[in-house]
Amino acid sequence: MTTTDLGSGVPPQRSAPDAQAFLDMQASPQFQELRHRLRHFVFPMTAFFLAWYAIYVLLATYAPGFMATEVIGHVNLGIVLGFGQFVSTFVITALYVKFANRELDPRAAAIRDELEGPVK
């Protein structure tokens, strides 16, 4: 992008592919690899988080004595594990952002460039 593009107020343009181009790209090895990498990360992380959440709920429901175990002062294990739910959400989000920036975004940009052509 040149400095004249920045100041003109007109966004960069790309050519619009037709429906067949999208279908062809969807069947391409590059797109299949992108989907594989996304699924390879998302499905295990989702399973991990749902299992971790289910364990927390089950412990809270069926093991209240265990969850009431004091860790430090009046802070019990239920509070610590509940806080861990928030922490794990942020950690998974950070891992996904790092993964997407490193693995997915470059592949998606290459697919878009191939499909729509260079910015005009």
PDB file of C-alpha atoms in Angstrom:
ATOM      1  CA  MET A   1       0.000   0.000   0.000  1.00  0.00           C
ATOM      2  CA  THR A   2       1.404   3.391  -0.887  1.00  0.00           C
ATOM      3  CA  THR A   3       1.032   6.648   0.983  1.00  0.00           C
ATOM      4  CA  THR A   4      -1.434   7.876  -1.626  1.00  0.00           C
ATOM      5  CA  ASP A   5      -3.657   4.893  -0.835  1.00  0.00           C
ATOM      6  CA  LEU A   6      -3.681   5.838   2.844  1.00  0.00           C
ATOM      7  CA  GLY A   7      -4.693   9.427   2.270  1.00  0.00           C
ATOM      8  CA  SER A   8      -7.265   8.910  -0.479  1.00  0.00           C
ATOM      9  CA  GLY A   9      -9.955   7.445   1.782  1.00  0.00           C
ATOM     10  CA  VAL A  10     -10.609   4.729  -0.832  1.00  0.00           C
ATOM     11  CA  PRO A  11     -10.041   1.200   0.518  1.00  0.00           C
ATOM     12  CA  PRO A  12      -7.830  -1.109  -1.528  1.00  0.00           C
ATOM     13  CA  GLN A  13      -9.820  -3.224  -3.979  1.00  0.00           C
ATOM     14  CA  ARG A  14      -9.574  -6.883  -4.939  1.00  0.00           C
ATOM     15  CA  SER A  15     -11.356  -8.770  -7.660  1.00  0.00           C
ATOM     16  CA  ALA A  16     -14.481 -10.656  -6.609  1.00  0.00           C
ATOM     17  CA  PRO A  17     -14.268 -14.381  -7.348  1.00  0.00           C
ATOM     18  CA  ASP A  18     -17.281 -16.246  -8.656  1.00  0.00           C
ATOM     19  CA  ALA A  19     -19.022 -19.152  -6.920  1.00  0.00           C
ATOM     20  CA  GLN A  20     -17.045 -21.775  -8.844  1.00  0.00           C
ATOM     21  CA  ALA A  21     -13.767 -20.223  -7.721  1.00  0.00           C
ATOM     22  CA  PHE A  22     -14.895 -20.600  -4.104  1.00  0.00           C
ATOM     23  CA  LEU A  23     -15.847 -24.230  -4.669  1.00  0.00           C
ATOM     24  CA  ASP A  24     -12.534 -24.938  -6.375  1.00  0.00           C
ATOM     25  CA  MET A  25     -10.624 -23.288  -3.540  1.00  0.00           C
ATOM     26  CA  GLN A  26     -12.591 -25.237  -0.951  1.00  0.00           C
ATOM     27  CA  ALA A  27     -11.472 -28.473  -2.634  1.00  0.00           C
ATOM     28  CA  SER A  28      -7.828 -27.356  -2.901  1.00  0.00           C
ATOM     29  CA  PRO A  29      -5.060 -28.910  -0.798  1.00  0.00           C
ATOM     30  CA  GLN A  30      -4.166 -25.477   0.648  1.00  0.00           C
ATOM     31  CA  PHE A  31      -7.684 -24.964   2.001  1.00  0.00           C
ATOM     32  CA  GLN A  32      -7.885 -28.527   3.314  1.00  0.00           C
ATOM     33  CA  GLU A  33      -4.582 -27.995   5.141  1.00  0.00           C
ATOM     34  CA  LEU A  34      -5.932 -24.776   6.671  1.00  0.00           C
ATOM     35  CA  ARG A  35      -9.066 -26.599   7.881  1.00  0.00           C
ATOM     36  CA  HIS A  36      -6.971 -29.492   9.210  1.00  0.00           C
ATOM     37  CA  ARG A  37      -4.729 -27.176  11.229  1.00  0.00           C
ATOM     38  CA  LEU A  38      -7.705 -25.265  12.623  1.00  0.00           C
ATOM     39  CA  ARG A  39      -9.496 -28.457  13.664  1.00  0.00           C
ATOM     40  CA  HIS A  40      -6.276 -29.944  15.045  1.00  0.00           C
ATOM     41  CA  PHE A  41      -6.138 -27.051  17.523  1.00  0.00           C
ATOM     42  CA  VAL A  42      -9.806 -26.229  18.172  1.00  0.00           C
ATOM     43  CA  PHE A  43     -11.263 -29.681  18.814  1.00  0.00           C
ATOM     44  CA  PRO A  44      -8.735 -30.774  21.486  1.00  0.00           C
ATOM     45  CA  MET A  45      -8.879 -27.376  23.211  1.00  0.00           C
ATOM     46  CA  THR A  46     -12.669 -27.467  23.228  1.00  0.00           C
ATOM     47  CA  ALA A  47     -12.684 -31.010  24.612  1.00  0.00           C
ATOM     48  CA  PHE A  48     -10.152 -30.023  27.289  1.00  0.00           C
ATOM     49  CA  PHE A  49     -12.127 -26.984  28.375  1.00  0.00           C
ATOM     50  CA  LEU A  50     -15.488 -28.777  28.438  1.00  0.00           C
ATOM     51  CA  ALA A  51     -14.003 -31.654  30.454  1.00  0.00           C
ATOM     52  CA  TRP A  52     -12.358 -29.211  32.880  1.00  0.00           C
ATOM     53  CA  TYR A  53     -15.656 -27.330  33.287  1.00  0.00           C
ATOM     54  CA  ALA A  54     -17.645 -30.563  33.742  1.00  0.00           C
ATOM     55  CA  ILE A  55     -15.211 -31.726  36.428  1.00  0.00           C
ATOM     56  CA  TYR A  56     -15.621 -28.404  38.222  1.00  0.00           C
ATOM     57  CA  VAL A  57     -19.425 -28.619  38.110  1.00  0.00           C
ATOM     58  CA  LEU A  58     -19.412 -32.263  39.211  1.00  0.00           C
ATOM     59  CA  LEU A  59     -17.082 -31.513  42.117  1.00  0.00           C
ATOM     60  CA  ALA A  60     -19.247 -28.567  43.157  1.00  0.00           C
ATOM     61  CA  THR A  61     -22.346 -30.771  43.022  1.00  0.00           C
ATOM     62  CA  TYR A  62     -21.143 -34.082  44.424  1.00  0.00           C
ATOM     63  CA  ALA A  63     -18.105 -33.183  46.543  1.00  0.00           C
ATOM     64  CA  PRO A  64     -19.014 -30.048  48.507  1.00  0.00           C
ATOM     65  CA  GLY A  65     -16.766 -31.091  51.376  1.00  0.00           C
ATOM     66  CA  PHE A  66     -13.796 -31.339  49.034  1.00  0.00           C
ATOM     67  CA  MET A  67     -14.604 -27.976  47.450  1.00  0.00           C
ATOM     68  CA  ALA A  68     -14.921 -26.426  50.936  1.00  0.00           C
ATOM     69  CA  THR A  69     -11.355 -27.422  51.810  1.00  0.00           C
ATOM     70  CA  GLU A  70      -9.605 -24.254  52.942  1.00  0.00           C
ATOM     71  CA  VAL A  71      -6.468 -23.429  51.010  1.00  0.00           C
ATOM     72  CA  ILE A  72      -5.395 -20.096  52.504  1.00  0.00           C
ATOM     73  CA  GLY A  73      -7.456 -18.542  55.287  1.00  0.00           C
ATOM     74  CA  HIS A  74     -11.092 -18.440  54.212  1.00  0.00           C
ATOM     75  CA  VAL A  75     -10.254 -19.109  50.549  1.00  0.00           C
ATOM     76  CA  ASN A  76     -11.421 -22.609  49.732  1.00  0.00           C
ATOM     77  CA  LEU A  77     -10.652 -24.996  46.901  1.00  0.00           C
ATOM     78  CA  GLY A  78     -13.949 -24.167  45.140  1.00  0.00           C
ATOM     79  CA  ILE A  79     -12.927 -20.512  44.857  1.00  0.00           C
ATOM     80  CA  VAL A  80      -9.470 -21.455  43.567  1.00  0.00           C
ATOM     81  CA  LEU A  81     -10.859 -23.863  40.975  1.00  0.00           C
ATOM     82  CA  GLY A  82     -13.568 -21.352  39.980  1.00  0.00           C
ATOM     83  CA  PHE A  83     -10.905 -18.700  39.457  1.00  0.00           C
ATOM     84  CA  GLY A  84      -8.999 -21.323  37.469  1.00  0.00           C
ATOM     85  CA  GLN A  85     -11.929 -21.442  35.038  1.00  0.00           C
ATOM     86  CA  PHE A  86     -11.374 -17.780  34.218  1.00  0.00           C
ATOM     87  CA  VAL A  87      -7.612 -18.199  34.001  1.00  0.00           C
ATOM     88  CA  SER A  88      -7.916 -21.209  31.681  1.00  0.00           C
ATOM     89  CA  THR A  89     -10.272 -19.251  29.409  1.00  0.00           C
ATOM     90  CA  PHE A  90      -7.735 -16.456  29.032  1.00  0.00           C
ATOM     91  CA  VAL A  91      -4.858 -18.913  28.544  1.00  0.00           C
ATOM     92  CA  ILE A  92      -6.747 -20.818  25.828  1.00  0.00           C
ATOM     93  CA  THR A  93      -7.608 -17.527  24.128  1.00  0.00           C
ATOM     94  CA  ALA A  94      -3.975 -16.398  24.207  1.00  0.00           C
ATOM     95  CA  LEU A  95      -2.821 -19.768  22.850  1.00  0.00           C
ATOM     96  CA  TYR A  96      -5.358 -19.560  20.031  1.00  0.00           C
ATOM     97  CA  VAL A  97      -4.296 -16.036  19.078  1.00  0.00           C
ATOM     98  CA  LYS A  98      -0.653 -17.092  18.994  1.00  0.00           C
ATOM     99  CA  PHE A  99      -1.532 -20.218  16.993  1.00  0.00           C
ATOM    100  CA  ALA A 100      -3.726 -18.286  14.542  1.00  0.00           C
ATOM    101  CA  ASN A 101      -1.083 -15.607  13.977  1.00  0.00           C
ATOM    102  CA  ARG A 102       1.600 -18.218  13.372  1.00  0.00           C
ATOM    103  CA  GLU A 103      -0.280 -20.983  11.529  1.00  0.00           C
ATOM    104  CA  LEU A 104      -3.671 -19.894  10.239  1.00  0.00           C
ATOM    105  CA  ASP A 105      -3.379 -16.248   9.196  1.00  0.00           C
ATOM    106  CA  PRO A 106      -0.467 -16.696   6.764  1.00  0.00           C
ATOM    107  CA  ARG A 107      -2.231 -19.635   5.100  1.00  0.00           C
ATOM    108  CA  ALA A 108      -5.547 -17.765   4.932  1.00  0.00           C
ATOM    109  CA  ALA A 109      -3.821 -14.714   3.453  1.00  0.00           C
ATOM    110  CA  ALA A 110      -2.145 -16.870   0.804  1.00  0.00           C
ATOM    111  CA  ILE A 111      -5.487 -18.462  -0.072  1.00  0.00           C
ATOM    112  CA  ARG A 112      -7.136 -15.055  -0.284  1.00  0.00           C
ATOM    113  CA  ASP A 113      -4.360 -13.711  -2.496  1.00  0.00           C
ATOM    114  CA  GLU A 114      -4.697 -16.712  -4.788  1.00  0.00           C
ATOM    115  CA  LEU A 115      -8.485 -16.446  -4.869  1.00  0.00           C
ATOM    116  CA  GLU A 116      -8.940 -12.673  -5.145  1.00  0.00           C
ATOM    117  CA  GLY A 117      -5.647 -11.590  -6.644  1.00  0.00           C
ATOM    118  CA  PRO A 118      -3.412  -8.766  -5.436  1.00  0.00           C
ATOM    119  CA  VAL A 119      -4.701  -5.534  -3.957  1.00  0.00           C
ATOM    120  CA  LYS A 120      -5.257  -2.922  -6.655  1.00  0.00           C
TER     121      LYS A 120
END
